[in-house]
Tab-separated table of N, CA and C in Angstrom:
chain	number	residue	atom	x	y	z
A	1	UNK	N	0.500	-0.983	0.176
A	1	UNK	CA	0.035	-0.332	0.291
A	1	UNK	C	0.808	0.926	-0.399
A	2	UNK	N	2.137	1.420	1.084
A	2	UNK	CA	2.517	2.216	0.362
A	2	UNK	C	2.922	2.558	-0.610
A	3	UNK	N	3.931	1.745	-1.060
A	3	UNK	CA	4.209	1.833	-2.177
A	3	UNK	C	3.843	1.807	-3.321
A	4	UNK	N	2.392	2.387	-3.191
A	4	UNK	CA	1.198	2.545	-4.152
A	4	UNK	C	0.860	3.585	-3.943
A	5	UNK	N	1.072	3.850	-2.988
A	5	UNK	CA	1.051	5.447	-2.559
A	5	UNK	C	1.825	6.665	-3.134
A	6	UNK	N	2.935	5.958	-3.302
A	6	UNK	CA	4.339	6.635	-3.382
A	6	UNK	C	4.409	6.485	-4.490
A	7	UNK	N	3.845	5.761	-5.631
A	7	UNK	CA	3.574	5.693	-6.849
A	7	UNK	C	3.163	6.432	-7.299
A	8	UNK	N	1.962	6.744	-6.437
A	8	UNK	CA	0.998	7.959	-7.513
A	8	UNK	C	1.430	9.021	-7.309
A	9	UNK	N	2.128	9.409	-6.802
A	9	UNK	CA	2.742	11.167	-6.028
A	9	UNK	C	3.670	11.263	-7.135
A	10	UNK	N	3.871	10.366	-7.836
A	10	UNK	CA	4.938	11.135	-9.152
A	10	UNK	C	4.008	11.450	-10.112
A	11	UNK	N	4.779	12.757	-11.188
A	11	UNK	CA	4.330	13.786	-12.037
A	11	UNK	C	4.391	12.219	-13.228
A	12	UNK	N	3.115	12.238	-14.119
A	12	UNK	CA	3.394	11.611	-15.133
A	12	UNK	C	3.797	12.606	-16.121
A	13	UNK	N	5.083	11.840	-17.088
A	13	UNK	CA	5.575	12.504	-17.730
A	13	UNK	C	7.172	13.028	-17.641
A	14	UNK	N	7.240	12.646	-16.172
A	14	UNK	CA	8.029	13.280	-15.541
A	14	UNK	C	9.660	12.468	-15.858
A	15	UNK	N	9.676	10.990	-16.085
A	15	UNK	CA	10.780	9.932	-16.793
A	15	UNK	C	11.129	10.809	-17.899
A	16	UNK	N	12.577	10.985	-17.845
A	16	UNK	CA	13.294	11.341	-18.956
A	16	UNK	C	13.000	12.890	-19.275
A	17	UNK	N	12.615	14.085	-18.132
A	17	UNK	CA	12.676	15.119	-18.070
A	17	UNK	C	13.677	15.715	-17.940
A	18	UNK	N	14.103	16.528	-18.575
A	18	UNK	CA	15.295	17.423	-18.112
A	18	UNK	C	15.015	19.004	-17.660
A	19	UNK	N	16.278	19.018	-16.866
A	19	UNK	CA	16.169	20.342	-15.712
A	19	UNK	C	17.526	20.988	-16.534
A	20	UNK	N	16.615	22.366	-16.953
A	20	UNK	CA	17.854	23.447	-17.012
A	20	UNK	C	18.031	24.348	-16.386
A	21	UNK	N	19.052	24.359	-16.626
A	21	UNK	CA	20.050	25.496	-15.045
A	21	UNK	C	20.449	26.720	-15.800
A	22	UNK	N	20.065	27.881	-15.503
A	22	UNK	CA	20.396	28.844	-15.833
A	22	UNK	C	21.560	29.698	-15.258
A	23	UNK	N	22.096	30.159	-16.319
A	23	UNK	CA	23.878	30.558	-15.555
A	23	UNK	C	23.664	31.922	-14.573
A	24	UNK	N	24.077	31.930	-13.362
A	24	UNK	CA	24.456	33.198	-12.954
A	24	UNK	C	25.428	34.407	-13.631
A	25	UNK	N	25.754	34.920	-13.724
A	25	UNK	CA	25.952	36.388	-12.769
A	25	UNK	C	27.284	36.265	-12.283
A	26	UNK	N	28.267	37.105	-11.640
A	26	UNK	CA	29.305	36.796	-11.223
A	26	UNK	C	29.998	38.331	-11.286
A	27	UNK	N	30.187	38.970	-10.374
A	27	UNK	CA	30.596	40.300	-10.237
A	27	UNK	C	32.049	40.476	-9.936
A	28	UNK	N	33.092	40.883	-10.439
A	28	UNK	CA	34.108	40.444	-9.216
A	28	UNK	C	34.640	42.178	-9.612
A	29	UNK	N	35.057	42.815	-8.609
A	29	UNK	CA	35.328	43.775	-8.451
A	29	UNK	C	36.731	44.178	-7.994
A	30	UNK	N	37.702	44.475	-9.008
A	30	UNK	CA	39.398	44.115	-8.997
A	30	UNK	C	40.114	45.678	-8.765
A	31	UNK	N	38.847	46.652	-8.400
A	31	UNK	CA	39.662	48.027	-8.512
A	31	UNK	C	39.294	48.288	-6.753
A	32	UNK	N	40.229	48.904	-6.432
A	32	UNK	CA	40.736	49.089	-4.928
A	32	UNK	C	39.466	49.765	-3.721
A	33	UNK	N	38.899	50.313	-5.039
A	33	UNK	CA	37.812	50.685	-4.553
A	33	UNK	C	36.331	50.511	-3.838
A	34	UNK	N	35.242	50.692	-3.326
A	34	UNK	CA	34.649	49.944	-2.842
A	34	UNK	C	33.255	51.127	-4.185
A	35	UNK	N	32.648	50.224	-4.845
A	35	UNK	CA	31.390	50.566	-6.076
A	35	UNK	C	30.145	50.170	-6.062
A	36	UNK	N	29.356	50.790	-6.644
A	36	UNK	CA	27.696	49.931	-6.679
A	36	UNK	C	27.624	50.060	-8.169
A	37	UNK	N	26.789	48.841	-7.978
A	37	UNK	CA	26.868	48.574	-9.112
A	37	UNK	C	24.887	47.791	-9.854
A	38	UNK	N	24.937	48.605	-10.665
A	38	UNK	CA	23.506	48.082	-11.403
A	38	UNK	C	23.193	47.420	-12.718
A	39	UNK	N	22.396	47.008	-12.764
A	39	UNK	CA	22.571	46.149	-14.379
A	39	UNK	C	21.236	45.681	-14.879
A	40	UNK	N	21.354	45.931	-15.977
A	40	UNK	CA	19.818	45.051	-17.242
A	40	UNK	C	20.433	43.869	-17.618
A	41	UNK	N	19.552	42.776	-17.880
A	41	UNK	CA	19.738	41.610	-18.395
A	41	UNK	C	18.300	40.825	-18.163
A	42	UNK	N	18.607	39.263	-18.839
A	42	UNK	CA	17.548	38.593	-19.024
A	42	UNK	C	17.131	37.611	-18.149
A	43	UNK	N	15.866	37.802	-17.846
A	43	UNK	CA	15.511	36.478	-16.950
A	43	UNK	C	15.746	35.042	-17.587
A	44	UNK	N	15.099	33.962	-16.917
A	44	UNK	CA	15.363	32.954	-17.369
A	44	UNK	C	13.677	32.588	-18.225
A	45	UNK	N	12.665	33.558	-18.021
A	45	UNK	CA	11.613	33.835	-18.770
A	45	UNK	C	12.271	34.493	-20.210
A	46	UNK	N	13.317	34.868	-20.040
A	46	UNK	CA	13.464	35.914	-21.190
A	46	UNK	C	13.071	37.239	-21.348
A	47	UNK	N	12.328	38.086	-20.754
A	47	UNK	CA	12.178	39.476	-20.126
A	47	UNK	C	13.358	39.766	-19.245
A	48	UNK	N	13.400	41.296	-19.941
A	48	UNK	CA	14.393	42.515	-19.428
A	48	UNK	C	14.278	42.719	-17.987
A	49	UNK	N	15.311	41.746	-17.325
A	49	UNK	CA	14.814	42.328	-15.764
A	49	UNK	C	16.039	43.550	-15.598
A	50	UNK	N	15.850	44.451	-13.890
A	50	UNK	CA	17.089	44.943	-13.637
A	50	UNK	C	17.202	45.256	-12.190
A	51	UNK	N	18.855	45.203	-12.396
A	51	UNK	CA	19.001	44.243	-11.082
A	51	UNK	C	19.882	46.005	-9.831
A	52	UNK	N	18.779	46.337	-8.776
A	52	UNK	CA	19.076	47.493	-8.340
A	52	UNK	C	20.314	47.486	-7.818
A	53	UNK	N	20.541	48.595	-7.166
A	53	UNK	CA	22.368	48.973	-6.913
A	53	UNK	C	22.558	48.252	-5.565
A	54	UNK	N	23.830	47.131	-5.432
A	54	UNK	CA	24.347	46.333	-5.340
A	54	UNK	C	25.456	46.621	-4.401
A	55	UNK	N	26.325	46.586	-3.839
A	55	UNK	CA	27.567	47.209	-3.384
A	55	UNK	C	28.504	45.983	-3.294
A	56	UNK	N	29.930	46.725	-3.700
A	56	UNK	CA	30.622	45.894	-3.715
A	56	UNK	C	32.267	46.143	-3.571
A	57	UNK	N	32.101	45.994	-2.243
A	57	UNK	CA	33.922	46.925	-1.957
A	57	UNK	C	35.203	46.087	-2.269
A	58	UNK	N	36.236	46.812	-2.377
A	58	UNK	CA	37.176	46.759	-3.447
A	58	UNK	C	37.513	45.085	-3.389
A	59	UNK	N	37.639	44.894	-4.457
A	59	UNK	CA	38.526	43.058	-3.788
A	59	UNK	C	37.167	42.040	-3.775
A	60	UNK	N	36.203	42.234	-3.975
A	60	UNK	CA	35.488	41.576	-3.155
A	60	UNK	C	34.983	41.039	-4.610
A	61	UNK	N	34.432	39.756	-4.935
A	61	UNK	CA	33.513	38.866	-5.517
A	61	UNK	C	32.225	38.756	-5.627
A	62	UNK	N	31.307	38.608	-6.526
A	62	UNK	CA	29.651	37.693	-5.401
A	62	UNK	C	29.365	37.451	-6.734
A	63	UNK	N	28.682	36.137	-6.218
A	63	UNK	CA	27.697	35.367	-7.031
A	63	UNK	C	26.721	35.284	-7.720
A	64	UNK	N	26.650	34.491	-8.662
A	64	UNK	CA	24.736	34.490	-8.495
A	64	UNK	C	24.155	35.393	-7.984
A	65	UNK	N	24.371	37.336	-8.644
A	65	UNK	CA	23.763	38.200	-8.224
A	65	UNK	C	22.417	37.915	-9.426
A	66	UNK	N	22.288	36.994	-10.602
A	66	UNK	CA	21.011	37.261	-11.287
A	66	UNK	C	21.522	36.043	-12.342
A	67	UNK	N	20.649	35.280	-12.493
A	67	UNK	CA	20.342	34.432	-13.235
A	67	UNK	C	20.152	34.785	-14.605
A	68	UNK	N	20.777	34.578	-15.667
A	68	UNK	CA	21.025	34.844	-17.056
A	68	UNK	C	20.548	34.507	-18.121
A	69	UNK	N	19.495	34.396	-19.020
A	69	UNK	CA	19.246	33.716	-19.952
A	69	UNK	C	20.164	33.458	-21.325
A	70	UNK	N	20.474	35.070	-21.450
A	70	UNK	CA	21.419	35.757	-22.516
A	70	UNK	C	22.675	36.015	-21.871
A	71	UNK	N	23.937	36.281	-22.641
A	71	UNK	CA	25.303	36.786	-22.613
A	71	UNK	C	25.040	38.026	-22.508
A	72	UNK	N	24.144	39.235	-23.241
A	72	UNK	CA	24.471	39.872	-22.675
A	72	UNK	C	24.184	40.860	-21.829
A	73	UNK	N	24.927	41.871	-21.386
A	73	UNK	CA	24.442	42.731	-20.045
A	73	UNK	C	25.030	43.672	-20.020
A	74	UNK	N	23.794	44.815	-19.622
A	74	UNK	CA	24.127	46.637	-19.390
A	74	UNK	C	24.196	46.576	-18.445
A	75	UNK	N	25.041	47.286	-17.990
A	75	UNK	CA	25.566	47.396	-16.536
A	75	UNK	C	26.434	49.120	-16.184
A	76	UNK	N	26.067	49.353	-14.973
A	76	UNK	CA	26.610	50.552	-14.504
A	76	UNK	C	27.201	50.570	-13.046
A	77	UNK	N	28.689	51.266	-12.998
A	77	UNK	CA	29.011	50.767	-12.035
A	77	UNK	C	29.616	52.344	-11.524
A	78	UNK	N	29.933	52.718	-10.625
A	78	UNK	CA	30.366	53.864	-9.997
A	78	UNK	C	31.391	53.658	-8.495
A	79	UNK	N	31.923	54.452	-8.069
A	79	UNK	CA	33.349	53.681	-7.377
A	79	UNK	C	32.435	54.978	-6.191
A	80	UNK	N	32.250	54.554	-4.562
A	80	UNK	CA	31.350	54.969	-3.657
A	80	UNK	C	32.584	56.602	-3.109
A	81	UNK	N	32.847	56.571	-3.812
A	81	UNK	CA	34.031	58.427	-3.372
A	81	UNK	C	33.407	59.097	-4.334
A	82	UNK	N	32.548	59.468	-4.996
A	82	UNK	CA	31.522	60.516	-5.125
A	82	UNK	C	31.770	60.441	-6.759
A	83	UNK	N	31.250	59.053	-7.147
A	83	UNK	CA	31.978	58.381	-8.712
A	83	UNK	C	32.903	59.098	-9.452
A	84	UNK	N	34.132	59.389	-9.047
A	84	UNK	CA	35.446	59.774	-9.472
A	84	UNK	C	36.350	58.498	-10.359
A	85	UNK	N	35.084	57.148	-10.118
A	85	UNK	CA	36.057	55.960	-11.021
A	85	UNK	C	34.197	55.532	-11.439
A	86	UNK	N	33.783	55.601	-13.194
A	86	UNK	CA	33.165	54.789	-13.495
A	86	UNK	C	33.141	54.189	-15.109
A	87	UNK	N	32.067	53.193	-14.651
A	87	UNK	CA	31.701	52.368	-15.716
A	87	UNK	C	30.541	53.148	-15.889
A	88	UNK	N	30.584	53.138	-17.480
A	88	UNK	CA	29.329	53.538	-18.131
A	88	UNK	C	29.819	53.682	-19.921
A	89	UNK	N	28.489	53.272	-20.153
A	89	UNK	CA	27.626	53.449	-21.526
A	89	UNK	C	26.975	54.689	-22.128
A	90	UNK	N	26.423	53.700	-23.079
A	90	UNK	CA	25.353	55.083	-23.735
A	90	UNK	C	24.067	54.740	-23.943
A	91	UNK	N	23.653	53.464	-23.170
A	91	UNK	CA	22.204	53.289	-23.005
A	91	UNK	C	21.422	53.647	-21.307
A	92	UNK	N	20.641	54.554	-21.686
A	92	UNK	CA	20.112	55.530	-20.461
A	92	UNK	C	19.013	53.759	-20.201
A	93	UNK	N	18.843	53.840	-19.295
A	93	UNK	CA	18.292	52.875	-18.624
A	93	UNK	C	17.649	53.165	-16.757
A	94	UNK	N	16.728	53.676	-16.799
A	94	UNK	CA	15.494	54.451	-15.648
A	94	UNK	C	15.369	53.227	-14.994
A	95	UNK	N	16.333	53.009	-13.079
A	95	UNK	CA	16.336	52.042	-12.358
A	95	UNK	C	16.410	53.107	-11.421
A	96	UNK	N	14.993	52.258	-10.560
A	96	UNK	CA	14.445	52.872	-8.975
A	96	UNK	C	14.139	54.563	-9.071
A	97	UNK	N	13.620	54.883	-10.472
A	97	UNK	CA	13.627	56.398	-10.657
A	97	UNK	C	14.792	57.357	-10.946
A	98	UNK	N	15.963	56.292	-11.452
A	98	UNK	CA	17.562	57.679	-11.536
A	98	UNK	C	17.940	57.151	-12.900
A	99	UNK	N	18.183	57.776	-13.542
A	99	UNK	CA	18.701	57.094	-14.882
A	99	UNK	C	20.571	56.927	-14.649
A	100	UNK	N	20.405	55.441	-15.040
A	100	UNK	CA	21.943	55.123	-15.391
A	100	UNK	C	22.185	54.825	-16.968
A	101	UNK	N	23.533	55.729	-17.069
A	101	UNK	CA	23.936	55.301	-18.909
A	101	UNK	C	25.337	54.112	-18.976
A	102	UNK	N	23.750	52.774	-19.264
A	102	UNK	CA	24.528	52.114	-18.882
A	102	UNK	C	25.380	51.527	-20.073
A	103	UNK	N	26.647	50.923	-20.034
A	103	UNK	CA	27.329	50.495	-20.355
A	103	UNK	C	26.619	48.312	-21.431
A	104	UNK	N	27.035	48.073	-22.581
A	104	UNK	CA	26.216	46.791	-23.172
A	104	UNK	C	27.577	45.805	-23.025
A	105	UNK	N	27.618	44.973	-23.210
A	105	UNK	CA	28.601	43.771	-22.100
A	105	UNK	C	27.680	42.462	-22.979
A	106	UNK	N	28.435	41.717	-23.769
A	106	UNK	CA	28.318	40.122	-24.278
A	106	UNK	C	29.429	39.619	-23.824
A	107	UNK	N	29.122	38.577	-22.435
A	107	UNK	CA	29.793	38.265	-21.290
A	107	UNK	C	30.161	36.244	-22.557
A	108	UNK	N	30.853	35.979	-22.018
A	108	UNK	CA	31.446	34.078	-22.212
A	108	UNK	C	30.991	33.603	-20.928
A	109	UNK	N	30.031	32.574	-21.566
A	109	UNK	CA	29.962	31.568	-20.250
A	109	UNK	C	30.631	30.287	-19.899
A	110	UNK	N	31.388	30.139	-18.796
A	110	UNK	CA	32.212	29.250	-18.417
A	110	UNK	C	31.254	28.694	-18.215
A	111	UNK	N	31.194	27.332	-19.034
A	111	UNK	CA	30.386	25.753	-18.542
A	111	UNK	C	31.021	25.148	-17.259
A	112	UNK	N	31.632	25.252	-16.852
A	112	UNK	CA	32.529	24.614	-15.975
A	112	UNK	C	30.824	24.787	-15.285
A	113	UNK	N	31.134	26.046	-15.043
A	113	UNK	CA	30.421	27.188	-13.559
A	113	UNK	C	29.319	27.729	-13.805
A	114	UNK	N	29.296	27.253	-15.244
A	114	UNK	CA	27.280	27.685	-15.245
A	114	UNK	C	27.763	29.168	-15.125
A	115	UNK	N	28.601	29.784	-15.010
A	115	UNK	CA	28.553	31.814	-14.934
A	115	UNK	C	29.266	32.486	-15.672
A	116	UNK	N	28.353	33.465	-16.003
A	116	UNK	CA	29.013	34.502	-17.082
A	116	UNK	C	29.665	35.600	-15.736
A	117	UNK	N	31.366	35.698	-15.982
A	117	UNK	CA	31.729	36.964	-15.125
A	117	UNK	C	31.864	38.358	-15.702
A	118	UNK	N	31.616	38.978	-14.778
A	118	UNK	CA	31.892	40.256	-15.247
A	118	UNK	C	33.304	41.021	-14.627
A	119	UNK	N	34.051	41.462	-14.662
A	119	UNK	CA	35.028	41.707	-14.079
A	119	UNK	C	35.493	43.284	-14.341
A	120	UNK	N	35.527	44.459	-12.986
A	120	UNK	CA	35.608	45.238	-13.046
A	120	UNK	C	37.212	45.625	-12.943
A	121	UNK	N	38.070	46.488	-13.465
A	121	UNK	CA	39.103	47.298	-13.678
A	121	UNK	C	39.271	48.958	-12.901
A	122	UNK	N	40.260	49.475	-12.485
A	122	UNK	CA	40.081	50.573	-12.036
A	122	UNK	C	40.605	51.668	-13.378
A	123	UNK	N	41.477	50.529	-14.547
A	123	UNK	CA	42.265	50.982	-15.666
A	123	UNK	C	41.486	52.300	-16.393
């Protein structure tokens, strides 16, 4: 009886189904300054989604800050010392009422880690 109940809980058609895990975004701050980072990317449903401001201290790495279905990333970052160091582009995107001039980047997928990586330096 217990076996019959357990088998009845299986989802029909689930045998042979595959699970797709969406790649994550890792952001690495190789600049010695603390920064604020915002981004726009395609989520698991391929909808454009905005990542609100996140802070990264100098030398920090944050893993899986977002799940991305596409390697295309729009981002803006600036140092917390008054914005003296900026990573900006020509795509204006409104986030939480503020407009950011975002830079477009196509990231390479690290298949072993299932992750896209963005590394920011002070150059």
